[in-house]
Coordinates of C-alpha atoms in Angstrom, one line a residue:
Chain A
M1 CA -44.0 29.3 -4.8
T2 CA -41.9 29.8 -7.9
N3 CA -38.1 29.4 -7.5
T4 CA -35.4 30.8 -9.8
L5 CA -32.2 28.9 -10.2
L6 CA -28.9 30.5 -11.2
L7 CA -26.3 28.3 -12.8
L8 CA -22.7 29.3 -12.2
T9 CA -20.6 26.5 -13.5
Q10 CA -18.2 25.7 -16.3
H11 CA -20.8 23.3 -17.7
N12 CA -24.0 25.3 -17.6
Q13 CA -25.4 23.9 -20.8
Q14 CA -24.9 20.3 -19.6
Y15 CA -26.5 21.2 -16.3
R16 CA -29.4 22.9 -18.1
E17 CA -30.1 19.8 -20.2
L18 CA -29.8 17.4 -17.2
L19 CA -32.1 19.6 -15.1
A20 CA -34.7 19.8 -18.0
Q21 CA -34.9 16.0 -18.0
K22 CA -35.8 16.1 -14.3
Q23 CA -38.8 18.4 -14.8
L24 CA -38.5 20.0 -11.3
P25 CA -41.7 21.7 -10.3
N26 CA -41.9 25.5 -10.1
L27 CA -38.3 26.1 -11.2
T28 CA -37.1 28.7 -13.7
I29 CA -33.4 28.4 -14.7
L30 CA -31.1 31.3 -15.4
D31 CA -27.4 31.3 -16.0
D32 CA -24.6 33.9 -15.9
S33 CA -24.9 34.6 -19.6
D34 CA -28.2 36.4 -18.6
D35 CA -28.2 39.9 -17.2
R36 CA -26.3 39.9 -14.0
Q37 CA -28.5 42.3 -12.1
Q38 CA -31.6 40.2 -13.1
C39 CA -29.8 37.0 -11.9
E40 CA -29.0 38.6 -8.5
Q41 CA -32.4 40.0 -8.0
Q42 CA -34.4 36.9 -9.1
A43 CA -32.4 33.8 -8.3
N44 CA -33.2 32.5 -4.8
I45 CA -31.3 29.2 -5.5
W46 CA -27.8 28.9 -7.0
L47 CA -26.1 25.8 -8.3
A48 CA -22.5 26.9 -8.4
E49 CA -18.8 26.2 -8.4
P50 CA -17.6 28.0 -5.3
H51 CA -14.9 30.0 -7.0
L52 CA -17.4 31.2 -9.6
A53 CA -20.0 32.2 -7.0
A54 CA -17.5 34.0 -4.8
P55 CA -17.3 37.3 -6.8
Y56 CA -21.1 37.6 -6.6
L57 CA -21.1 37.3 -2.8
T58 CA -18.9 40.2 -1.7
L59 CA -20.5 42.0 1.3
P60 CA -21.9 45.5 0.3
T61 CA -19.7 48.4 1.5
A62 CA -21.3 51.1 3.6
S63 CA -21.2 53.5 0.6
A64 CA -22.8 51.0 -1.9
A65 CA -26.4 51.0 -2.8
T66 CA -28.6 48.5 -1.0
N67 CA -27.7 45.0 -2.2
K68 CA -30.6 43.3 -3.7
L69 CA -29.3 39.7 -3.6
T70 CA -32.2 37.3 -3.0
L71 CA -30.1 34.1 -2.6
K72 CA -31.4 31.8 0.0
W73 CA -29.7 28.5 -0.8
L74 CA -26.5 27.8 -2.7
Q75 CA -25.8 24.2 -3.7
S76 CA -22.1 23.9 -4.3
T77 CA -21.1 21.5 -7.2
F78 CA -17.8 20.7 -5.2
A79 CA -17.1 19.1 -1.9
G80 CA -14.6 21.8 -1.0
V81 CA -16.2 25.2 -0.3
D82 CA -13.2 27.1 1.1
A83 CA -13.6 29.7 -1.7
L84 CA -16.8 30.8 0.0
M85 CA -15.4 30.9 3.5
S86 CA -13.7 34.3 3.4
P87 CA -14.9 36.9 6.0
Q88 CA -15.3 39.3 3.1
L89 CA -18.2 37.2 1.7
R90 CA -21.8 37.0 2.6
Q91 CA -22.9 34.0 4.8
D92 CA -26.6 34.9 4.9
F93 CA -27.8 31.9 3.0
T94 CA -27.9 28.1 3.4
L95 CA -24.8 26.5 1.8
T96 CA -24.9 22.8 0.9
N97 CA -22.1 20.8 -0.8
I98 CA -21.6 17.4 -2.5
R99 CA -20.9 14.4 -0.3
G100 CA -20.9 10.6 -0.8
V101 CA -19.9 10.5 -4.4
F102 CA -16.2 11.4 -4.1
G103 CA -15.1 8.5 -2.0
P104 CA -15.2 5.9 -4.8
L105 CA -13.4 8.3 -7.2
M106 CA -10.7 9.2 -4.7
S107 CA -10.2 5.5 -3.8
E108 CA -9.5 4.8 -7.5
Y109 CA -7.0 7.6 -7.5
V110 CA -5.2 6.5 -4.3
F111 CA -5.1 2.8 -5.0
G112 CA -4.1 3.3 -8.6
Y113 CA -1.0 5.3 -7.6
L114 CA -0.4 3.2 -4.5
L115 CA -0.3 -0.1 -6.4
S116 CA 1.6 1.5 -9.3
H117 CA 4.3 2.4 -6.8
Y118 CA 4.4 -0.8 -4.8
R119 CA 4.2 -3.0 -7.9
H120 CA 7.0 -1.2 -9.7
H121 CA 5.0 0.0 -12.8
S122 CA 7.8 2.4 -13.9
Q123 CA 10.5 -0.2 -13.6
Y124 CA 8.6 -2.7 -15.7
Q125 CA 7.7 0.0 -18.2
L126 CA 11.4 0.8 -18.6
Q127 CA 12.3 -2.9 -18.9
Q128 CA 9.7 -3.4 -21.6
T129 CA 11.5 -0.8 -23.7
Q130 CA 14.7 -2.9 -23.2
Q131 CA 12.9 -6.3 -23.9
L132 CA 14.1 -7.2 -20.4
W133 CA 12.4 -10.0 -18.5
Q134 CA 13.5 -9.4 -14.9
P135 CA 11.2 -10.0 -12.0
K136 CA 11.7 -7.6 -9.1
S137 CA 10.7 -8.4 -5.5
F138 CA 7.9 -6.4 -4.1
C139 CA 5.9 -5.8 -1.0
S140 CA 2.1 -6.6 -1.0
L141 CA -0.3 -4.0 0.5
Q142 CA -1.4 -6.7 2.9
G143 CA -0.3 -5.8 6.4
L144 CA 0.8 -2.2 5.6
N145 CA -0.3 0.7 7.8
M146 CA -2.4 3.5 6.3
L147 CA -2.9 6.7 8.2
I148 CA -5.8 8.9 7.0
L149 CA -6.0 12.5 8.0
G150 CA -9.8 13.0 8.1
T151 CA -12.6 10.5 8.8
G152 CA -15.5 11.8 6.7
S153 CA -17.3 10.0 4.0
I154 CA -14.3 10.2 1.6
A155 CA -11.9 8.9 4.3
Q156 CA -14.3 6.1 5.2
H157 CA -14.5 4.9 1.6
I158 CA -10.7 5.0 1.2
A159 CA -10.4 3.1 4.5
S160 CA -12.8 0.4 3.4
T161 CA -10.8 -0.1 0.2
A162 CA -7.6 -0.3 2.2
R163 CA -9.2 -2.9 4.5
H164 CA -10.2 -4.9 1.4
F165 CA -6.5 -4.9 0.4
G166 CA -5.5 -6.2 3.8
M167 CA -4.1 -2.9 5.2
T168 CA -4.5 -1.7 8.8
V169 CA -6.1 1.8 8.8
T170 CA -5.9 4.6 11.4
G171 CA -8.1 7.6 11.0
L172 CA -7.5 11.0 12.7
N173 CA -10.1 13.6 13.3
R174 CA -11.0 16.3 15.9
R175 CA -13.1 13.9 18.1
G176 CA -11.2 10.7 18.1
S177 CA -14.3 8.5 18.4
V178 CA -14.3 5.0 16.9
V179 CA -16.0 4.7 13.5
E180 CA -16.1 1.8 11.1
P181 CA -14.3 0.9 8.8
F182 CA -11.1 2.2 10.6
N183 CA -9.1 -0.2 12.7
Q184 CA -8.5 2.7 15.1
L185 CA -9.3 6.4 15.5
D186 CA -7.5 9.1 17.3
N187 CA -7.6 12.8 17.8
I188 CA -5.6 14.7 15.1
D189 CA -3.7 16.5 17.9
N190 CA -1.9 13.1 18.4
M191 CA -0.8 12.9 14.8
A192 CA 2.9 12.9 15.7
T193 CA 2.5 9.6 17.6
H194 CA 1.0 7.9 14.5
L195 CA 3.3 9.2 11.7
P196 CA 6.3 7.0 12.4
A197 CA 4.2 3.8 12.0
A198 CA 2.6 4.8 8.7
D199 CA 3.6 3.2 5.4
V200 CA 1.0 5.4 3.6
V201 CA -0.4 8.8 4.7
V202 CA -3.4 10.2 3.0
S203 CA -4.7 13.7 3.7
V204 CA -8.3 14.4 2.8
L205 CA -8.4 17.4 5.1
P206 CA -10.5 20.4 4.2
N207 CA -9.0 23.9 4.1
T208 CA -9.4 25.5 7.5
V209 CA -7.2 27.5 9.8
Q210 CA -6.4 24.4 11.9
T211 CA -5.3 22.3 8.9
T212 CA -2.9 24.8 7.4
H213 CA 0.7 23.4 7.2
L214 CA -0.2 20.5 9.5
L215 CA 2.4 18.6 7.5
N216 CA 5.5 20.8 8.0
S217 CA 9.3 20.2 8.6
T218 CA 8.6 19.0 12.1
T219 CA 5.9 16.5 11.3
L220 CA 7.2 15.3 8.0
A221 CA 10.5 14.4 9.7
L222 CA 8.6 11.7 11.6
L223 CA 7.7 9.7 8.5
K224 CA 9.3 6.4 7.6
P225 CA 12.2 6.7 5.1
T226 CA 10.0 4.7 2.6
A227 CA 6.6 6.4 3.4
M228 CA 4.2 7.4 0.7
L229 CA 2.3 10.6 1.2
F230 CA -1.0 11.5 -0.7
N231 CA -2.6 14.9 -0.6
I232 CA -6.1 14.8 -2.2
G233 CA -7.8 17.1 0.3
R234 CA -6.6 20.7 0.1
G235 CA -3.2 22.1 -0.7
N236 CA -2.9 24.1 2.5
A237 CA -2.3 20.9 4.6
I238 CA 1.3 20.6 3.3
E239 CA 4.2 23.1 3.6
L240 CA 5.6 22.4 0.2
D241 CA 9.1 23.7 0.8
A242 CA 9.4 21.5 3.8
L243 CA 8.1 18.5 1.8
Q244 CA 10.6 19.1 -1.0
H245 CA 13.4 19.2 1.5
E246 CA 12.3 15.9 3.1
L247 CA 11.9 14.2 -0.3
T248 CA 15.4 15.2 -1.2
Q249 CA 16.8 13.8 2.0
F250 CA 14.8 10.6 1.7
P251 CA 14.8 9.5 -2.0
Q252 CA 12.7 6.4 -1.2
R253 CA 9.9 8.5 0.1
H254 CA 7.2 9.4 -2.5
A255 CA 4.6 12.1 -2.6
I256 CA 1.5 12.0 -4.8
L257 CA 0.0 15.4 -4.9
D258 CA -3.3 16.4 -6.5
V259 CA -4.0 19.6 -4.7
F260 CA -1.8 22.7 -4.1
E261 CA -2.1 26.0 -2.3
Q262 CA -1.7 27.7 -5.7
E263 CA -3.5 26.0 -8.6
P264 CA -2.4 25.4 -11.2
L265 CA 1.0 24.7 -9.7
P266 CA 3.2 27.4 -11.4
P267 CA 5.3 26.0 -14.3
Q268 CA 8.5 27.3 -12.7
H269 CA 7.9 25.5 -9.3
P270 CA 10.8 23.2 -8.6
L271 CA 8.5 20.4 -7.4
W272 CA 7.6 19.5 -11.0
H273 CA 11.2 18.1 -11.4
C274 CA 11.4 16.2 -8.1
P275 CA 11.9 12.5 -9.1
N276 CA 10.0 11.2 -6.1
V277 CA 6.9 13.4 -6.6
T278 CA 3.9 12.7 -8.7
I279 CA 1.9 15.8 -9.7
T280 CA -1.7 15.6 -11.0
P281 CA -3.9 18.6 -11.9
H282 CA -6.6 18.2 -9.2
I283 CA -8.3 15.3 -10.8
S284 CA -8.7 12.7 -8.0
A285 CA -12.5 13.3 -7.8
P286 CA -14.1 15.8 -10.3
S287 CA -17.8 16.5 -9.9
F288 CA -19.6 14.6 -12.6
P289 CA -22.7 16.7 -13.5
T290 CA -25.1 13.7 -13.4
Q291 CA -24.1 13.0 -9.8
V292 CA -24.4 16.7 -8.8
V293 CA -27.8 17.0 -10.4
D294 CA -29.0 13.9 -8.5
I295 CA -28.0 15.5 -5.3
F296 CA -29.4 18.9 -6.3
C297 CA -32.8 17.2 -7.1
Q298 CA -32.9 15.4 -3.8
N299 CA -32.3 18.7 -2.0
Y300 CA -34.7 20.6 -4.2
A301 CA -37.5 18.1 -3.3
L302 CA -36.7 18.9 0.4
W303 CA -36.6 22.7 -0.3
H304 CA -39.9 22.5 -2.1
Q305 CA -41.5 20.9 1.0
S306 CA -39.8 23.4 3.3
E307 CA -37.8 20.6 4.9
P308 CA -34.2 20.7 6.1
L309 CA -31.6 20.2 3.3
Q310 CA -28.9 17.6 3.3
Y311 CA -25.2 18.2 3.3
V312 CA -25.4 21.6 4.9
V313 CA -22.0 23.2 5.5
D314 CA -21.3 24.5 9.0
P315 CA -19.9 28.1 8.4
V316 CA -17.9 27.9 11.6
Q317 CA -16.1 24.6 10.8
G318 CA -15.9 25.4 7.1
Y319 CA -16.9 21.9 5.9
Chain B
M1 CA 7.0 -42.8 11.4
T2 CA 10.0 -40.7 10.2
N3 CA 9.4 -38.5 7.1
T4 CA 12.1 -37.2 4.8
L5 CA 11.5 -34.0 2.9
L6 CA 13.3 -33.1 -0.3
L7 CA 13.5 -29.4 -1.2
L8 CA 13.5 -28.6 -4.9
T9 CA 13.2 -24.8 -5.1
Q10 CA 15.2 -21.8 -6.0
H11 CA 15.2 -20.7 -2.4
N12 CA 16.1 -23.9 -0.6
Q13 CA 18.1 -22.1 2.1
Q14 CA 15.3 -19.8 3.0
Y15 CA 12.8 -22.7 3.1
R16 CA 15.2 -24.7 5.3
E17 CA 15.4 -21.8 7.8
L18 CA 11.6 -21.2 7.8
L19 CA 10.9 -24.9 8.3
A20 CA 13.5 -25.2 11.1
Q21 CA 11.5 -22.5 13.0
K22 CA 8.4 -24.6 12.7
Q23 CA 10.0 -27.7 14.4
L24 CA 7.8 -30.2 12.6
P25 CA 7.8 -33.6 14.3
N26 CA 9.6 -36.6 12.7
L27 CA 10.9 -34.7 9.7
T28 CA 14.4 -34.8 8.1
I29 CA 15.2 -32.3 5.4
L30 CA 17.3 -32.9 2.3
D31 CA 17.8 -30.8 -0.7
D32 CA 19.0 -31.3 -4.2
S33 CA 22.6 -30.4 -3.3
D34 CA 22.6 -33.8 -1.5
D35 CA 23.2 -37.0 -3.4
R36 CA 20.5 -37.4 -5.9
Q37 CA 20.1 -41.2 -5.5
Q38 CA 19.9 -40.8 -1.8
C39 CA 17.2 -38.1 -2.2
E40 CA 15.1 -40.2 -4.5
Q41 CA 15.4 -43.3 -2.3
Q42 CA 14.7 -41.6 1.0
A43 CA 12.4 -38.6 0.4
N44 CA 8.8 -39.5 0.7
I45 CA 7.7 -35.9 0.7
W46 CA 8.9 -33.2 -1.8
L47 CA 8.4 -29.4 -1.5
A48 CA 9.1 -28.4 -5.0
E49 CA 8.7 -25.9 -7.9
P50 CA 7.0 -28.0 -10.5
H51 CA 9.5 -27.4 -13.3
L52 CA 12.4 -28.3 -11.0
A53 CA 10.6 -31.5 -9.9
A54 CA 9.6 -32.7 -13.4
P55 CA 13.1 -34.0 -14.4
Y56 CA 13.1 -36.3 -11.4
L57 CA 9.7 -37.7 -12.3
T58 CA 10.2 -39.3 -15.7
L59 CA 8.6 -42.7 -16.0
P60 CA 11.1 -45.6 -16.0
T61 CA 11.7 -47.2 -19.5
A62 CA 11.2 -50.9 -19.9
S63 CA 15.0 -51.3 -20.1
A64 CA 15.8 -49.2 -17.1
A65 CA 16.6 -50.7 -13.7
T66 CA 13.8 -50.7 -11.2
N67 CA 13.0 -47.1 -10.2
K68 CA 13.3 -46.7 -6.4
L69 CA 11.4 -43.4 -6.1
T70 CA 9.7 -43.4 -2.7
L71 CA 7.8 -40.1 -3.2
K72 CA 4.3 -40.3 -1.8
W73 CA 3.3 -36.6 -1.6
L74 CA 4.6 -33.6 -3.6
Q75 CA 3.6 -30.1 -2.3
S76 CA 4.0 -27.7 -5.2
T77 CA 5.2 -24.2 -4.2
F78 CA 3.2 -22.8 -7.2
A79 CA -0.5 -22.7 -8.0
G80 CA 0.2 -23.8 -11.6
V81 CA 1.3 -27.4 -11.9
D82 CA 1.1 -27.9 -15.6
A83 CA 4.8 -28.8 -15.7
L84 CA 3.9 -32.0 -13.9
M85 CA 1.0 -32.9 -16.1
S86 CA 2.9 -34.5 -19.0
P87 CA 2.0 -38.2 -19.8
Q88 CA 5.7 -38.9 -19.7
L89 CA 5.8 -38.2 -16.0
R90 CA 4.8 -40.3 -13.0
Q91 CA 1.4 -39.6 -11.3
D92 CA 1.7 -42.2 -8.6
F93 CA 1.8 -39.8 -5.7
T94 CA -0.5 -37.2 -4.1
L95 CA 0.1 -33.7 -5.6
T96 CA -1.0 -30.6 -3.7
N97 CA -0.6 -27.0 -4.8
I98 CA -0.9 -23.6 -3.2
R99 CA -4.3 -21.9 -3.1
G100 CA -5.9 -19.0 -1.3
V101 CA -2.9 -16.7 -1.1
F102 CA -2.6 -15.6 -4.8
G103 CA -6.0 -13.9 -5.0
P104 CA -5.0 -10.8 -3.0
L105 CA -1.7 -10.5 -4.9
M106 CA -3.3 -10.9 -8.3
S107 CA -6.0 -8.3 -7.4
E108 CA -3.3 -5.9 -6.6
Y109 CA -1.8 -6.5 -10.0
V110 CA -5.1 -6.3 -11.9
F111 CA -6.4 -3.2 -10.2
G112 CA -3.0 -1.4 -10.2
Y113 CA -2.8 -1.7 -14.0
L114 CA -6.6 -1.2 -14.5
L115 CA -6.6 2.1 -12.6
S116 CA -3.4 3.2 -14.1
H117 CA -5.0 2.8 -17.5
Y118 CA -8.4 4.3 -16.7
R119 CA -6.9 7.2 -14.7
H120 CA -4.4 8.1 -17.4
H121 CA -1.1 7.7 -15.4
S122 CA 1.0 7.8 -18.5
Q123 CA -0.6 11.0 -19.7
Y124 CA 0.0 12.8 -16.4
Q125 CA 3.5 11.4 -16.1
L126 CA 4.2 13.0 -19.5
Q127 CA 2.5 16.2 -18.6
Q128 CA 4.6 16.5 -15.4
T129 CA 7.8 16.4 -17.5
Q130 CA 6.3 19.4 -19.4
Q131 CA 5.1 21.2 -16.3
L132 CA 1.6 21.0 -17.8
W133 CA -1.5 21.3 -15.6
Q134 CA -4.2 19.8 -17.8
P135 CA -7.0 17.7 -16.4
K136 CA -8.3 15.0 -18.7
S137 CA -11.7 13.5 -18.5
F138 CA -11.9 9.9 -17.4
C139 CA -14.3 7.1 -16.8
S140 CA -14.7 5.7 -13.3
L141 CA -14.6 1.9 -12.8
Q142 CA -18.1 2.2 -11.3
G143 CA -20.6 0.5 -13.6
L144 CA -18.0 -1.1 -15.9
N145 CA -18.3 -4.8 -16.8
M146 CA -15.6 -7.3 -15.9
L147 CA -15.6 -10.7 -17.4
I148 CA -13.4 -13.3 -15.6
L149 CA -12.4 -16.5 -17.3
G150 CA -12.2 -18.8 -14.3
T151 CA -14.1 -18.8 -11.0
G152 CA -11.8 -20.4 -8.5
S153 CA -10.3 -18.7 -5.4
I154 CA -8.2 -16.3 -7.4
A155 CA -11.1 -15.3 -9.7
Q156 CA -13.4 -14.9 -6.6
H157 CA -10.9 -12.5 -5.0
I158 CA -10.6 -10.4 -8.1
A159 CA -14.4 -10.4 -8.4
S160 CA -14.8 -9.2 -4.9
T161 CA -12.3 -6.3 -5.5
A162 CA -14.2 -5.4 -8.7
R163 CA -17.5 -5.3 -6.8
H164 CA -15.9 -3.1 -4.2
F165 CA -15.0 -0.7 -7.0
G166 CA -18.6 -0.8 -8.3
M167 CA -18.1 -3.0 -11.3
T168 CA -20.4 -5.7 -12.5
V169 CA -18.7 -9.1 -12.7
T170 CA -19.5 -12.1 -14.8
G171 CA -17.5 -15.4 -14.2
L172 CA -17.2 -18.2 -16.7
N173 CA -16.4 -21.8 -15.8
R174 CA -17.2 -25.3 -16.9
R175 CA -20.2 -25.7 -14.7
G176 CA -22.0 -22.3 -14.8
S177 CA -23.4 -22.5 -11.3
V178 CA -24.0 -19.3 -9.4
V179 CA -21.2 -18.4 -6.9
E180 CA -20.7 -15.3 -4.8
P181 CA -19.3 -12.6 -5.3
F182 CA -20.0 -12.8 -9.1
N183 CA -23.1 -10.9 -10.4
Q184 CA -23.6 -13.8 -12.8
L185 CA -22.0 -17.0 -13.9
D186 CA -22.1 -18.9 -17.1
N187 CA -20.5 -21.9 -18.8
I188 CA -17.3 -21.0 -20.6
D189 CA -18.7 -22.5 -23.8
N190 CA -20.9 -19.4 -23.9
M191 CA -17.9 -17.0 -23.8
A192 CA -18.8 -15.5 -27.2
T193 CA -22.1 -14.1 -25.9
H194 CA -20.3 -12.3 -23.0
L195 CA -17.2 -10.9 -24.8
P196 CA -19.0 -8.0 -26.6
A197 CA -20.3 -6.5 -23.3
A198 CA -17.0 -6.7 -21.4
D199 CA -15.0 -3.5 -20.7
V200 CA -12.3 -5.7 -19.0
V201 CA -11.5 -9.3 -19.6
V202 CA -9.3 -11.2 -17.1
S203 CA -8.1 -14.7 -17.8
V204 CA -7.0 -16.7 -14.7
L205 CA -7.4 -20.0 -16.6
P206 CA -5.1 -22.9 -15.9
N207 CA -3.1 -24.6 -18.7
T208 CA -5.2 -27.5 -20.0
V209 CA -6.1 -28.8 -23.4
Q210 CA -9.5 -27.1 -23.2
T211 CA -8.0 -23.6 -22.4
T212 CA -5.4 -23.5 -25.2
H213 CA -6.0 -20.6 -27.6
L214 CA -9.5 -19.9 -26.2
L215 CA -8.7 -16.3 -27.0
N216 CA -8.0 -16.4 -30.8
S217 CA -8.8 -14.3 -33.9
T218 CA -12.5 -15.4 -33.8
T219 CA -13.1 -14.6 -30.1
L220 CA -10.8 -11.6 -29.8
A221 CA -12.8 -10.0 -32.7
L222 CA -15.8 -9.9 -30.4
L223 CA -14.2 -7.5 -27.9
K224 CA -15.2 -3.9 -27.6
P225 CA -12.9 -1.4 -29.4
T226 CA -11.8 -0.1 -26.0
A227 CA -11.6 -3.4 -24.1
M228 CA -8.8 -4.2 -21.7
L229 CA -7.5 -7.8 -21.6
F230 CA -5.5 -9.2 -18.8
N231 CA -3.8 -12.6 -18.9
I232 CA -2.5 -13.7 -15.4
G233 CA -3.4 -17.4 -15.7
R234 CA -1.3 -19.3 -18.2
G235 CA 0.1 -18.1 -21.6
N236 CA -1.6 -20.9 -23.6
A237 CA -5.1 -19.2 -23.2
I238 CA -4.1 -16.5 -25.8
E239 CA -3.0 -16.9 -29.4
L240 CA -0.4 -14.2 -29.4
D241 CA -0.3 -13.5 -33.2
A242 CA -4.1 -13.1 -33.3
L243 CA -3.9 -10.7 -30.3
Q244 CA -1.2 -8.6 -31.9
H245 CA -3.3 -8.3 -35.1
E246 CA -6.3 -7.2 -33.1
L247 CA -4.4 -4.7 -31.1
T248 CA -3.0 -3.1 -34.2
Q249 CA -6.5 -2.9 -35.7
F250 CA -7.9 -1.4 -32.5
P251 CA -5.3 1.0 -31.0
Q252 CA -7.7 1.8 -28.1
R253 CA -7.7 -1.8 -26.9
H254 CA -5.0 -2.6 -24.3
A255 CA -3.6 -5.9 -23.2
I256 CA -1.8 -6.5 -19.9
L257 CA 0.2 -9.7 -20.2
D258 CA 2.0 -11.4 -17.3
V259 CA 2.2 -15.0 -18.7
F260 CA 3.3 -16.4 -22.0
E261 CA 3.5 -19.8 -23.7
Q262 CA 7.2 -19.2 -23.9
E263 CA 8.8 -17.6 -20.8
P264 CA 10.8 -15.4 -20.8
L265 CA 9.1 -13.9 -23.8
P266 CA 12.0 -13.9 -26.4
P267 CA 13.7 -10.5 -26.8
Q268 CA 13.0 -10.5 -30.5
H269 CA 9.3 -11.0 -30.1
P270 CA 7.4 -8.0 -31.8
L271 CA 5.0 -7.8 -28.9
W272 CA 7.6 -6.0 -26.8
H273 CA 7.2 -3.0 -29.0
C274 CA 3.4 -2.9 -29.3
P275 CA 2.3 0.4 -27.9
N276 CA -1.0 -0.9 -26.4
V277 CA 0.6 -3.9 -24.7
T278 CA 2.0 -4.0 -21.2
I279 CA 4.4 -6.9 -20.6
T280 CA 5.5 -8.0 -17.1
P281 CA 7.7 -11.0 -16.3
H282 CA 5.3 -13.4 -14.6
I283 CA 5.1 -11.3 -11.4
S284 CA 1.4 -10.9 -10.6
A285 CA 1.5 -13.4 -7.8
P286 CA 4.9 -15.0 -6.8
S287 CA 5.0 -17.6 -4.1
F288 CA 6.2 -16.0 -0.9
P289 CA 8.1 -18.7 1.0
T290 CA 6.5 -17.7 4.3
Q291 CA 3.0 -18.4 2.8
V292 CA 4.1 -21.6 1.2
V293 CA 5.6 -22.9 4.4
D294 CA 2.4 -22.1 6.3
I295 CA 0.4 -24.2 3.8
F296 CA 3.0 -27.0 3.9
C297 CA 2.9 -27.1 7.7
Q298 CA -0.9 -27.3 7.7
N299 CA -0.7 -30.2 5.2
Y300 CA 2.1 -31.9 7.1
A301 CA 0.0 -31.9 10.3
L302 CA -2.7 -33.7 8.3
W303 CA -0.2 -36.0 6.7
H304 CA 1.3 -36.8 10.1
Q305 CA -2.2 -37.8 11.3
S306 CA -2.9 -39.8 8.1
E307 CA -5.7 -37.5 7.2
P308 CA -6.6 -36.2 3.7
L309 CA -4.5 -33.3 2.5
Q310 CA -5.9 -30.0 1.4
Y311 CA -5.5 -28.5 -2.1
V312 CA -5.1 -31.8 -3.8
V313 CA -4.7 -31.5 -7.6
D314 CA -7.0 -33.6 -9.8
P315 CA -4.7 -35.3 -12.3
V316 CA -7.5 -35.5 -14.9
Q317 CA -8.5 -31.9 -14.7
G318 CA -4.9 -30.7 -14.3
Y319 CA -5.7 -28.2 -11.5

């Protein structure tokens, strides 16, 4: 059987070259510079960024001509596939995402900013401009409590890094069963009982109905006055106005935000100027094409042998 | 047998309180606010910062009266005891230092600054002031080469952290035997063969004759144009003028310096203004009194039972 692959990414040329090196059997590659109708009619496999694929996947209206989409399998180049979860979009294909490669990158992000904060990088940077030699007392990460919202492969990697640095780690999910490398796990419905003990809270939650504004004025008020909050999952988990209010009330709290409900965060948003907020442009764990291609090739080998794919997204849970 | 302990630290009051809680048997505590002659005549054990103890330890001159120092054991509160290694000082006592507690603190320091550099903290900090949402490509720590000068307990902890982040780690020492968690070990005499491959070089070397200016114009010239160099051991390992010349030639190199031959680094030193140098005031791993007291108590229990102490410094090697 011949397969036709449609590339829908910002790096189609790079993907085309990487895939050519792999010499995958029975695979023809198109991309969206080709005739759109031809793509839709011929490509049974898509390798796509979710937001670029979404416009191709709108359900046909009653009045429209028969839709000839032949898509059977879409491999997302991202972990987050919320852009494909709208009820206005087709779900009549197998959707797989990227897993297992973002944990190390997100750990780098979290511990870079965590250590930068706890070890007073800004203070020493300022002192250097003043030629000032002035040690400042600090608190080691050893013994601090980290609370991770989410317990999937990314959360597990962050937890293992935290354990390496001597932290105690609690993970929250929808089951509450015990999983290494967490010190303890609980159901996310019990989040309020864990927030007051956390020195560091890290959200890696996906964008679902249940996660929207989980961190709001009620729950944020439970944080320690010195708590650090990371959002590297999806922007919907935090009610930004409530966060900004809490950060103004507690200047020793600090938020490190990489994801937002609206991206880019609009230039006029007051959060840009909040002294105890660090804003980064969704860079904690980009998809490196070489890693995406490795996962695609593993899945293509399974597909070619009519075996079940790995990293299949559950359309009900949305992750 | 009754023991008398002399405290010679900048935090005598805190040490006195911590030791009181431990209720060590047969121990009287003095400190340097007491009569000096009494201290010297009565104290058989000192808990001291090396540079504060050194003035008490000058060898008696031929013309001086008989020196009545009764010191038998000096527990340093620091790891580095080079201030006690001068040939003008007595060596007729057992010297122990602090080990095992600095590795985690120095790992925090190294990986805080390493990640801050590789993940472009300064760039994003600047962009935030401009309300600019602009992702920048970066290189993960995964697969980078770290070269550690030294292989003791501190180096081992840094190496294990580097391995956690997916780096490949080479350690250099004076024996070259293979030790976990390094990927490879070699003799420090072969340093020149390892420098060109290193993305990150970390010196944790002690101050000895052999380590002085090991990193000089000849060896620094072997570094990659993008290499990062950490010095968290002792300042003597680097010839600062040569480093500054190399950093000017290679603006993509970056040095993170916590220790210097002269501390504090004088305010007029040009290195303060070097854009690719980060200067911190010897803060990578301070001695936390609670940890020092724990080690002192373990050693005091051994002393009380006339058993060999742990962490004894070899006066020939100087560490």
